[in-house]
PDB file of C-alpha atoms and ligand atoms in Angstrom:
ATOM      1  CA  MET K  80     -22.155   2.551  -1.920  1.00 97.00           C
ATOM      2  CA  ILE K  81     -19.789   2.329   1.009  1.00 98.00           C
ATOM      3  CA  ILE K  82     -19.983  -0.946   2.904  1.00 98.00           C
ATOM      4  CA  ARG K  83     -19.265  -0.561   6.617  1.00 98.00           C
ATOM      5  CA  LYS K  84     -17.763  -3.438   8.534  1.00 98.00           C
ATOM      6  CA  SER K  85     -18.492  -4.813  11.911  1.00 98.00           C
ATOM      7  CA  LEU K  86     -15.801  -5.285  14.472  1.00 98.00           C
ATOM      8  CA  ALA K  87     -15.688  -9.079  13.687  1.00 98.00           C
ATOM      9  CA  GLU K  88     -15.376  -8.247  10.056  1.00 98.00           C
ATOM     10  CA  ILE K  89     -12.506  -5.806  10.723  1.00 98.00           C
ATOM     11  CA  ASP K  90     -10.802  -8.480  12.778  1.00 98.00           C
ATOM     12  CA  ALA K  91     -11.207 -10.841   9.752  1.00 98.00           C
ATOM     13  CA  ILE K  92      -9.494  -8.287   7.474  1.00 98.00           C
ATOM     14  CA  ALA K  93      -6.790  -7.900  10.160  1.00 98.00           C
ATOM     15  CA  ALA K  94      -6.135 -11.646   9.957  1.00 98.00           C
ATOM     16  CA  SER K  95      -5.665 -11.311   6.148  1.00 98.00           C
ATOM     17  CA  GLY K  96      -3.461  -8.354   6.936  1.00 98.00           C
ATOM     18  CA  ALA K  97      -1.247 -10.313   9.308  1.00 98.00           C
ATOM     19  CA  ILE K  98      -0.511 -12.802   6.582  1.00 98.00           C
ATOM     20  CA  LEU K  99       0.143  -9.906   4.152  1.00 98.00           C
ATOM     21  CA  VAL K 100       2.763  -8.307   6.622  1.00 98.00           C
ATOM     22  CA  ARG K 101       4.551 -11.671   6.986  1.00 98.00           C
ATOM     23  CA  THR K 102       4.657 -11.937   3.096  1.00 98.00           C
ATOM     24  CA  LEU K 103       6.201  -8.498   2.875  1.00 98.00           C
ATOM     25  CA  ARG K 104       8.852  -9.385   5.509  1.00 98.00           C
ATOM     26  CA  LEU K 105       9.661 -12.649   3.704  1.00 98.00           C
ATOM     27  CA  LEU K 106      10.055 -10.696   0.373  1.00 98.00           C
ATOM     28  CA  GLU K 107      12.141  -8.012   2.079  1.00 98.00           C
ATOM     29  CA  ARG K 108      14.575 -10.615   3.229  1.00 98.00           C
ATOM     30  CA  GLN K 109      15.050 -11.785  -0.365  1.00 98.00           C
ATOM     31  CA  LEU K 110      15.692  -8.344  -1.797  1.00 98.00           C
ATOM     32  CA  ARG K 111      19.216  -8.173  -3.269  1.00 98.00           C
ATOM     33  CA  PRO K 112      20.905  -7.558  -6.603  1.00 98.00           C
ATOM     34  CA  GLY K 113      20.403 -10.400  -8.992  1.00 98.00           C
ATOM     35  CA  VAL K 114      17.044 -11.666  -7.680  1.00 98.00           C
ATOM     36  CA  THR K 115      14.286 -11.567 -10.266  1.00 99.00           C
ATOM     37  CA  THR K 116      10.844 -10.174  -9.679  1.00 99.00           C
ATOM     38  CA  ALA K 117       9.457 -13.544 -10.829  1.00 99.00           C
ATOM     39  CA  GLU K 118      11.306 -15.213  -7.933  1.00 99.00           C
ATOM     40  CA  LEU K 119       9.702 -12.771  -5.510  1.00 99.00           C
ATOM     41  CA  ASP K 120       6.269 -13.504  -6.977  1.00 99.00           C
ATOM     42  CA  ALA K 121       6.692 -17.277  -6.669  1.00 99.00           C
ATOM     43  CA  ALA K 122       7.873 -16.840  -2.976  1.00 98.00           C
ATOM     44  CA  ALA K 123       4.949 -14.696  -2.141  1.00 99.00           C
ATOM     45  CA  GLU K 124       2.354 -16.984  -3.736  1.00 99.00           C
ATOM     46  CA  ARG K 125       3.839 -20.118  -2.079  1.00 98.00           C
ATOM     47  CA  PHE K 126       3.843 -18.393   1.421  1.00 98.00           C
ATOM     48  CA  ILE K 127       0.387 -16.923   1.040  1.00 98.00           C
ATOM     49  CA  ARG K 128      -1.113 -20.261  -0.026  1.00 98.00           C
ATOM     50  CA  SER K 129       0.668 -22.123   2.750  1.00 98.00           C
ATOM     51  CA  GLN K 130      -1.277 -19.906   5.178  1.00 98.00           C
ATOM     52  CA  GLY K 131      -4.610 -21.150   3.726  1.00 98.00           C
ATOM     53  CA  ALA K 132      -4.989 -17.725   1.978  1.00 99.00           C
ATOM     54  CA  VAL K 133      -5.161 -16.657  -1.592  1.00 98.00           C
ATOM     55  CA  PRO K 134      -3.190 -13.967  -3.451  1.00 99.00           C
ATOM     56  CA  SER K 135      -5.987 -11.488  -4.110  1.00 99.00           C
ATOM     57  CA  PHE K 136      -4.429 -10.018  -7.314  1.00 98.00           C
ATOM     58  CA  LYS K 137      -4.038 -13.301  -9.203  1.00 98.00           C
ATOM     59  CA  GLY K 138      -6.718 -13.432 -11.912  1.00 98.00           C
ATOM     60  CA  TYR K 139      -8.131 -10.150 -10.852  1.00 98.00           C
ATOM     61  CA  ARG K 140      -9.286  -8.700 -14.160  1.00 98.00           C
ATOM     62  CA  GLY K 141      -6.880 -11.171 -15.767  1.00 98.00           C
ATOM     63  CA  TYR K 142      -3.853 -10.066 -13.802  1.00 98.00           C
ATOM     64  CA  PRO K 143      -1.334 -12.844 -14.344  1.00 98.00           C
ATOM     65  CA  ALA K 144       0.673 -12.818 -11.043  1.00 99.00           C
ATOM     66  CA  SER K 145       0.331 -12.860  -7.294  1.00 99.00           C
ATOM     67  CA  ILE K 146       2.042  -9.595  -6.494  1.00 99.00           C
ATOM     68  CA  CYS K 147       2.958  -6.335  -8.278  1.00 99.00           C
ATOM     69  CA  THR K 148       6.642  -5.521  -8.579  1.00 99.00           C
ATOM     70  CA  SER K 149       7.438  -2.009  -9.832  1.00 99.00           C
ATOM     71  CA  PRO K 150      10.996  -0.906 -10.080  1.00 99.00           C
ATOM     72  CA  ASN K 151      12.337   2.680 -10.311  1.00 98.00           C
ATOM     73  CA  SER K 152      10.142   4.882 -12.604  1.00 98.00           C
ATOM     74  CA  MET K 153       7.373   2.213 -12.665  1.00 98.00           C
ATOM     75  CA  ILE K 154       4.660   3.459 -10.241  1.00 98.00           C
ATOM     76  CA  VAL K 155       2.315   0.474  -9.944  1.00 98.00           C
ATOM     77  CA  HIS K 156       1.047  -2.790 -11.378  1.00 98.00           C
ATOM     78  CA  GLY K 157       4.382  -4.085 -12.534  1.00 98.00           C
ATOM     79  CA  ILE K 158       4.070  -7.719 -13.599  1.00 98.00           C
ATOM     80  CA  PRO K 159       6.811  -9.911 -12.108  1.00 99.00           C
ATOM     81  CA  GLY K 160       9.181 -11.459 -14.679  1.00 98.00           C
ATOM     82  CA  PRO K 161      12.841 -11.776 -15.677  1.00 98.00           C
ATOM     83  CA  TYR K 162      13.879  -8.285 -14.418  1.00 98.00           C
ATOM     84  CA  GLU K 163      16.896  -8.648 -12.005  1.00 98.00           C
ATOM     85  CA  LEU K 164      17.136  -6.231  -9.152  1.00 98.00           C
ATOM     86  CA  GLU K 165      20.202  -3.919  -9.216  1.00 98.00           C
ATOM     87  CA  ARG K 166      22.044  -2.234  -6.607  1.00 98.00           C
ATOM     88  CA  GLY K 167      20.639   1.360  -6.275  1.00 98.00           C
ATOM     89  CA  ASP K 168      17.136   0.423  -7.527  1.00 98.00           C
ATOM     90  CA  VAL K 169      13.942   1.224  -5.562  1.00 98.00           C
ATOM     91  CA  LEU K 170      11.308  -1.459  -5.822  1.00 99.00           C
ATOM     92  CA  SER K 171       7.548  -1.126  -4.973  1.00 99.00           C
ATOM     93  CA  LEU K 172       5.976  -4.323  -3.772  1.00 99.00           C
ATOM     94  CA  ASP K 173       2.182  -4.460  -3.724  1.00 99.00           C
ATOM     95  CA  VAL K 174       0.493  -7.397  -2.110  1.00 99.00           C
ATOM     96  CA  GLY K 175      -3.133  -8.472  -1.657  1.00 99.00           C
ATOM     97  CA  VAL K 176      -4.216 -11.345   0.602  1.00 99.00           C
ATOM     98  CA  THR K 177      -7.638 -12.905   0.790  1.00 99.00           C
ATOM     99  CA  LEU K 178      -8.408 -15.083   3.826  1.00 98.00           C
ATOM    100  CA  ASP K 179     -11.939 -16.472   4.323  1.00 98.00           C
ATOM    101  CA  GLY K 180     -13.178 -14.021   1.579  1.00 98.00           C
ATOM    102  CA  TRP K 181     -11.749 -10.828   3.206  1.00 99.00           C
ATOM    103  CA  VAL K 182      -9.137  -8.835   1.367  1.00 99.00           C
ATOM    104  CA  ALA K 183      -6.159  -6.833   2.776  1.00 99.00           C
ATOM    105  CA  ASP K 184      -4.160  -4.667   0.440  1.00 98.00           C
ATOM    106  CA  ALA K 185      -0.803  -3.059   1.188  1.00 99.00           C
ATOM    107  CA  ALA K 186       2.432  -1.793  -0.548  1.00 99.00           C
ATOM    108  CA  ARG K 187       5.822  -0.536   0.344  1.00 98.00           C
ATOM    109  CA  THR K 188       8.817   0.740  -1.685  1.00 98.00           C
ATOM    110  CA  PHE K 189      12.173  -0.721  -0.750  1.00 98.00           C
ATOM    111  CA  PRO K 190      15.728   0.437  -1.481  1.00 98.00           C
ATOM    112  CA  ILE K 191      17.980  -2.266  -3.033  1.00 98.00           C
ATOM    113  CA  GLY K 192      21.192  -1.755  -1.229  1.00 97.00           C
ATOM    114  CA  PRO K 193      22.414   1.867  -0.938  1.00 98.00           C
ATOM    115  CA  VAL K 194      20.326   4.301  -3.024  1.00 98.00           C
ATOM    116  CA  SER K 195      20.761   7.869  -3.959  1.00 98.00           C
ATOM    117  CA  VAL K 196      19.940  10.642  -1.511  1.00 98.00           C
ATOM    118  CA  GLN K 197      16.954  11.586  -3.776  1.00 98.00           C
ATOM    119  CA  ALA K 198      15.674   8.074  -3.674  1.00 98.00           C
ATOM    120  CA  SER K 199      15.841   7.921   0.185  1.00 98.00           C
ATOM    121  CA  HIS K 200      14.113  11.183   0.335  1.00 98.00           C
ATOM    122  CA  LEU K 201      11.351   9.905  -2.006  1.00 98.00           C
ATOM    123  CA  LEU K 202      10.798   6.835   0.115  1.00 98.00           C
ATOM    124  CA  ALA K 203      10.820   8.544   3.474  1.00 98.00           C
ATOM    125  CA  GLY K 204       8.656  11.428   2.254  1.00 98.00           C
ATOM    126  CA  THR K 205       6.040   9.099   0.772  1.00 98.00           C
ATOM    127  CA  GLU K 206       5.868   6.954   3.872  1.00 98.00           C
ATOM    128  CA  THR K 207       5.289  10.101   5.920  1.00 98.00           C
ATOM    129  CA  ALA K 208       2.490  11.182   3.528  1.00 98.00           C
ATOM    130  CA  LEU K 209       0.785   7.791   4.125  1.00 98.00           C
ATOM    131  CA  PHE K 210       0.930   8.259   7.867  1.00 98.00           C
ATOM    132  CA  ALA K 211      -0.412  11.817   7.510  1.00 98.00           C
ATOM    133  CA  GLY K 212      -3.331  10.320   5.624  1.00 98.00           C
ATOM    134  CA  VAL K 213      -3.878   7.497   8.234  1.00 98.00           C
ATOM    135  CA  GLU K 214      -3.974  10.017  11.120  1.00 98.00           C
ATOM    136  CA  ARG K 215      -7.016  11.708   9.389  1.00 98.00           C
ATOM    137  CA  CYS K 216      -8.931   8.407   9.264  1.00 98.00           C
ATOM    138  CA  VAL K 217     -11.126   9.427  12.222  1.00 98.00           C
ATOM    139  CA  VAL K 218     -14.892   9.431  12.721  1.00 98.00           C
ATOM    140  CA  GLY K 219     -16.353  12.833  11.955  1.00 96.00           C
ATOM    141  CA  GLY K 220     -13.577  13.829   9.500  1.00 98.00           C
ATOM    142  CA  ARG K 221     -14.059  13.844   5.785  1.00 98.00           C
ATOM    143  CA  LEU K 222     -12.422  12.070   2.904  1.00 98.00           C
ATOM    144  CA  GLY K 223     -10.990  15.375   1.662  1.00 98.00           C
ATOM    145  CA  ASP K 224      -9.163  15.729   4.962  1.00 99.00           C
ATOM    146  CA  VAL K 225      -7.271  12.467   4.251  1.00 99.00           C
ATOM    147  CA  SER K 226      -6.563  13.371   0.687  1.00 99.00           C
ATOM    148  CA  HIS K 227      -5.346  16.836   1.641  1.00 98.00           C
ATOM    149  CA  ALA K 228      -3.169  15.547   4.520  1.00 99.00           C
ATOM    150  CA  ILE K 229      -1.484  13.186   2.021  1.00 99.00           C
ATOM    151  CA  GLN K 230      -0.992  15.913  -0.548  1.00 98.00           C
ATOM    152  CA  ALA K 231       0.321  18.474   1.885  1.00 98.00           C
ATOM    153  CA  ALA K 232       2.854  16.025   3.430  1.00 98.00           C
ATOM    154  CA  ALA K 233       4.161  14.894   0.033  1.00 98.00           C
ATOM    155  CA  GLU K 234       4.290  18.271  -1.566  1.00 98.00           C
ATOM    156  CA  GLY K 235       5.824  19.663   1.576  1.00 98.00           C
ATOM    157  CA  GLN K 236       8.734  17.196   1.000  1.00 98.00           C
ATOM    158  CA  GLY K 237       8.982  18.434  -2.698  1.00 98.00           C
ATOM    159  CA  LEU K 238       7.358  15.288  -4.086  1.00 98.00           C
ATOM    160  CA  GLN K 239       4.792  15.074  -6.790  1.00 98.00           C
ATOM    161  CA  ILE K 240       1.438  13.253  -6.199  1.00 98.00           C
ATOM    162  CA  VAL K 241       0.214  11.027  -8.987  1.00 98.00           C
ATOM    163  CA  ARG K 242      -3.305  12.307  -9.887  1.00 98.00           C
ATOM    164  CA  SER K 243      -4.798   9.519 -11.890  1.00 98.00           C
ATOM    165  CA  LEU K 244      -4.353   6.654  -9.360  1.00 98.00           C
ATOM    166  CA  VAL K 245      -6.346   6.516  -6.146  1.00 98.00           C
ATOM    167  CA  GLY K 246      -6.889   4.576  -2.976  1.00 98.00           C
ATOM    168  CA  HIS K 247     -10.179   2.807  -2.330  1.00 98.00           C
ATOM    169  CA  GLY K 248     -12.427   1.009   0.039  1.00 99.00           C
ATOM    170  CA  VAL K 249     -11.593  -2.638   0.651  1.00 98.00           C
ATOM    171  CA  GLY K 250     -13.469  -5.645   2.095  1.00 98.00           C
ATOM    172  CA  ARG K 251     -14.995  -8.679   0.428  1.00 98.00           C
ATOM    173  CA  ASP K 252     -13.962  -6.914  -2.811  1.00 98.00           C
ATOM    174  CA  MET K 253     -10.453  -5.531  -3.329  1.00 98.00           C
ATOM    175  CA  HIS K 254     -11.910  -2.284  -4.748  1.00 98.00           C
ATOM    176  CA  GLU K 255     -14.963  -0.934  -3.080  1.00 98.00           C
ATOM    177  CA  ASP K 256     -16.215   2.685  -2.736  1.00 98.00           C
ATOM    178  CA  PRO K 257     -15.047   5.210  -1.950  1.00 98.00           C
ATOM    179  CA  GLN K 258     -12.286   6.296  -4.214  1.00 98.00           C
ATOM    180  CA  ILE K 259      -9.603   8.106  -2.335  1.00 98.00           C
ATOM    181  CA  PRO K 260      -7.531  10.597  -4.348  1.00 98.00           C
ATOM    182  CA  ASN K 261      -4.147  11.572  -2.872  1.00 98.00           C
ATOM    183  CA  PHE K 262      -4.947  15.285  -3.276  1.00 98.00           C
ATOM    184  CA  GLY K 263      -7.878  17.308  -2.237  1.00 98.00           C
ATOM    185  CA  LYS K 264      -9.562  19.986  -0.157  1.00 98.00           C
ATOM    186  CA  PRO K 265      -9.980  19.787   3.705  1.00 98.00           C
ATOM    187  CA  GLY K 266     -13.476  19.604   4.866  1.00 98.00           C
ATOM    188  CA  SER K 267     -14.803  18.276   1.553  1.00 98.00           C
ATOM    189  CA  GLY K 268     -16.139  14.944   0.474  1.00 98.00           C
ATOM    190  CA  GLN K 269     -17.641  11.927   2.130  1.00 97.00           C
ATOM    191  CA  ARG K 270     -18.012  11.930   5.918  1.00 98.00           C
ATOM    192  CA  LEU K 271     -15.847   9.245   7.628  1.00 98.00           C
ATOM    193  CA  GLU K 272     -17.766   6.757   9.718  1.00 98.00           C
ATOM    194  CA  SER K 273     -16.937   3.970  12.038  1.00 98.00           C
ATOM    195  CA  GLY K 274     -16.573   0.697  10.164  1.00 98.00           C
ATOM    196  CA  MET K 275     -15.159   2.005   6.957  1.00 98.00           C
ATOM    197  CA  VAL K 276     -12.102   0.066   5.777  1.00 99.00           C
ATOM    198  CA  LEU K 277      -9.927   2.043   3.401  1.00 99.00           C
ATOM    199  CA  ALA K 278      -6.821   1.293   1.361  1.00 99.00           C
ATOM    200  CA  ILE K 279      -4.824   4.523   1.753  1.00 98.00           C
ATOM    201  CA  GLU K 280      -2.060   4.585  -0.940  1.00 98.00           C
ATOM    202  CA  PRO K 281       0.055   7.633  -1.870  1.00 99.00           C
ATOM    203  CA  MET K 282       1.821   7.182  -5.217  1.00 99.00           C
ATOM    204  CA  THR K 283       4.483   9.903  -5.768  1.00 98.00           C
ATOM    205  CA  THR K 284       7.347  10.746  -8.123  1.00 98.00           C
ATOM    206  CA  ILE K 285      10.351  13.152  -7.803  1.00 98.00           C
ATOM    207  CA  GLY K 286       9.460  14.631 -11.285  1.00 98.00           C
ATOM    208  CA  THR K 287       5.971  14.724 -12.695  1.00 98.00           C
ATOM    209  CA  THR K 288       2.317  14.128 -11.631  1.00 98.00           C
ATOM    210  CA  GLU K 289       1.615  12.465 -15.055  1.00 98.00           C
ATOM    211  CA  VAL K 290       1.741   8.764 -15.929  1.00 98.00           C
ATOM    212  CA  VAL K 291       2.163   6.561 -18.937  1.00 98.00           C
ATOM    213  CA  ALA K 292       0.796   3.047 -19.328  1.00 98.00           C
ATOM    214  CA  ALA K 293       2.941   0.284 -20.833  1.00 97.00           C
ATOM    215  CA  ASP K 294       2.111  -2.064 -23.694  1.00 97.00           C
ATOM    216  CA  ASP K 295       1.580  -4.999 -21.281  1.00 97.00           C
ATOM    217  CA  GLY K 296      -1.758  -3.437 -20.363  1.00 97.00           C
ATOM    218  CA  TRP K 297      -0.715  -3.178 -16.614  1.00 98.00           C
ATOM    219  CA  SER K 298       2.389  -1.403 -15.690  1.00 98.00           C
ATOM    220  CA  ILE K 299       2.161   2.291 -15.223  1.00 98.00           C
ATOM    221  CA  TYR K 300       5.324   4.612 -15.244  1.00 98.00           C
ATOM    222  CA  SER K 301       6.084   8.190 -14.417  1.00 98.00           C
ATOM    223  CA  GLN K 302       5.783  10.073 -17.782  1.00 98.00           C
ATOM    224  CA  ASP K 303       9.207  11.607 -17.410  1.00 98.00           C
ATOM    225  CA  GLY K 304      10.970   8.485 -16.235  1.00 98.00           C
ATOM    226  CA  SER K 305      11.588   9.900 -12.779  1.00 98.00           C
ATOM    227  CA  LEU K 306      11.697   7.605  -9.739  1.00 98.00           C
ATOM    228  CA  ALA K 307       8.379   6.665  -8.139  1.00 98.00           C
ATOM    229  CA  ALA K 308       7.167   5.407  -4.740  1.00 99.00           C
ATOM    230  CA  HIS K 309       4.052   3.688  -3.447  1.00 99.00           C
ATOM    231  CA  PHE K 310       3.211   3.134   0.204  1.00 99.00           C
ATOM    232  CA  GLU K 311      -0.199   1.553   1.225  1.00 99.00           C
ATOM    233  CA  PHE K 312      -1.976   0.505   4.267  1.00 98.00           C
ATOM    234  CA  THR K 313      -5.433  -1.067   4.760  1.00 98.00           C
ATOM    235  CA  VAL K 314      -6.927   1.044   7.642  1.00 98.00           C
ATOM    236  CA  ALA K 315     -10.186   0.692   9.539  1.00 98.00           C
ATOM    237  CA  ILE K 316     -11.897   3.716  11.045  1.00 98.00           C
ATOM    238  CA  THR K 317     -12.992   2.896  14.596  1.00 98.00           C
ATOM    239  CA  PRO K 318     -14.386   4.853  17.509  1.00 98.00           C
ATOM    240  CA  ASP K 319     -10.916   4.543  19.057  1.00 97.00           C
ATOM    241  CA  GLY K 320      -9.224   5.983  15.978  1.00 98.00           C
ATOM    242  CA  PRO K 321      -7.507   4.600  12.901  1.00 98.00           C
ATOM    243  CA  ARG K 322      -6.564   0.885  13.111  1.00 98.00           C
ATOM    244  CA  ILE K 323      -3.854  -0.241  10.639  1.00 98.00           C
ATOM    245  CA  LEU K 324      -4.779  -3.740   9.491  1.00 98.00           C
ATOM    246  CA  THR K 325      -1.540  -4.261   7.542  1.00 98.00           C
ATOM    247  CA  PRO K 326       1.068  -3.008  10.072  1.00 98.00           C
ATOM    248  CA  TRP K 327       4.266  -3.538   7.995  1.00 98.00           C
ATOM    249  CA  HIS K 328       5.966  -0.704   9.781  1.00 98.00           C
ATOM    250  CA  LEU K 329       6.358  -2.666  12.946  1.00 96.00           C
ATOM    251  CA  ALA K 330       9.403  -4.633  13.699  1.00 84.00           C
ATOM    252  CA  GLU K 331       8.826  -8.357  13.940  1.00 72.00           C
ATOM    253  CA  GLY K 332       7.793  -9.141  17.500  1.00 53.00           C
ATOM    254  CA  GLY K 333       7.454  -5.372  18.115  1.00 46.00           C
ATOM    255  CA  ASP K 334       3.746  -5.351  18.479  1.00 46.00           C
ATOM    256  CA  THR K 335       3.542  -4.150  22.090  1.00 46.00           C
ATOM    257  CA  VAL K 336       1.399  -1.089  22.813  1.00 43.00           C
ATOM    258  CA  GLU K 337       4.490   0.961  23.525  1.00 42.00           C
ATOM    259  CA  SER K 338       6.046   0.033  20.134  1.00 45.00           C
ATOM    260  CA  GLN K 339       2.836   0.792  18.329  1.00 47.00           C
ATOM    261  CA  LEU K 340       2.573   4.193  19.867  1.00 42.00           C
ATOM    262  CA  ALA K 341       6.203   5.041  19.251  1.00 46.00           C
ATOM    263  CA  ASN K 342       5.847   4.008  15.616  1.00 46.00           C
ATOM    264  CA  ILE K 343       2.822   6.010  14.866  1.00 49.00           C
ATOM    265  CA  GLY K 344       2.859   8.948  17.153  1.00 45.00           C
ATOM    266  CA  GLY K 345       0.223   7.618  19.494  1.00 41.00           C
ATOM    267  CA  ARG K 346      -2.712   8.281  17.210  1.00 45.00           C
ATOM    268  CA  ALA K 347      -3.414   4.934  15.480  1.00 54.00           C
ATOM    269  CA  ARG K 348      -4.115   1.486  16.805  1.00 52.00           C
ATOM    270  CA  VAL K 349      -2.599  -1.474  15.016  1.00 58.00           C
ATOM    271  CA  GLY K 350      -3.541  -5.088  14.127  1.00 56.00           C
TER     272      GLY K 350
HETATM  273  N1  LIG F  46      -3.102  -2.435  -4.697  1.00 92.34           N
HETATM  274  C1  LIG F  46      -3.433  -2.471  -6.062  1.00 92.34           C
HETATM  275  C2  LIG F  46      -4.715  -1.573  -6.278  1.00 92.34           C
HETATM  276  O1  LIG F  46      -5.254  -1.185  -5.282  1.00 92.34           O
HETATM  277  C3  LIG F  46      -3.679  -3.853  -6.520  1.00 92.34           C
HETATM  278  C4  LIG F  46      -4.236  -4.067  -7.869  1.00 92.34           C
HETATM  279  S1  LIG F  46      -3.215  -5.040  -8.782  1.00 92.34           S
HETATM  280  C5  LIG F  46      -4.194  -6.022  -9.646  1.00 92.34           C
HETATM  281  O2  LIG F  46      -5.032  -1.272  -7.382  1.00 92.34           O
HETATM  282  F1  LIG F  46      -3.408  -6.644 -10.380  1.00 92.34           F
HETATM  283  F2  LIG F  46      -4.751  -6.819  -8.851  1.00 92.34           F
HETATM  284  F3  LIG F  46      -5.091  -5.293 -10.244  1.00 92.34           F
HETATM  285 CO1  LIG F  47      -4.800  -0.724  -3.216  1.00 92.34          CO
END
């Protein structure tokens, strides 16, 4: 069952999203060789709690940390620990913030110092695929339009879409209906309605569409060891178009109408 949200409820998720964006910015400033993923986790948890919010992931189905840190061929759900970032790594950071019972969920893959041309291409292409999906989050469209737009953009860049991991509805629960595959057929699936809040999250690799799960019960890698990326927004469908509730793409202080339009091609509102 898809739970549609009122404008006030969407504003509440945006408030969680604003803390989430500040968390990602704080983490981004700490990314350098030698930093451990456990240090990033501690910084994220401290900041989120300082804002009167809760890290949504902590304790979720027994998940032991506040964020997910997934380097290189790890696609998602990496548990922070002693791993030290290295120059040339890519690192996916996935953050969930709950404020007043409302969850926002977002992720972004960062380069650690200069990275290979292939790695830059992977990151840029996956971010483009996310925006292609967001642009389809409009009343009257269908879920398959979103899925297809993500797939077409990613595959058009020569990237592979991970099949077994999907986006999802988000609200009072981190994972609500519907599931949102990152591949699909235009014109198919659930109709999109005002008030739906969706976590759109393409996960890609430069090699395979297949994944393997690690022994820790959480981390998921590309099966062939190829580099992976994960970009995610929480997005509300509104009568005015898609509204990005976790706008990590905006420069700090850059939340003017002009900068929003410049950043997203004029089709999505932000915040
Ligand atoms: N963004 C991730 C997801 O949508 C967050 C889950 S991590 C977990 O699946 F640890 F909380 F499960
Ligand atoms: Co998610």
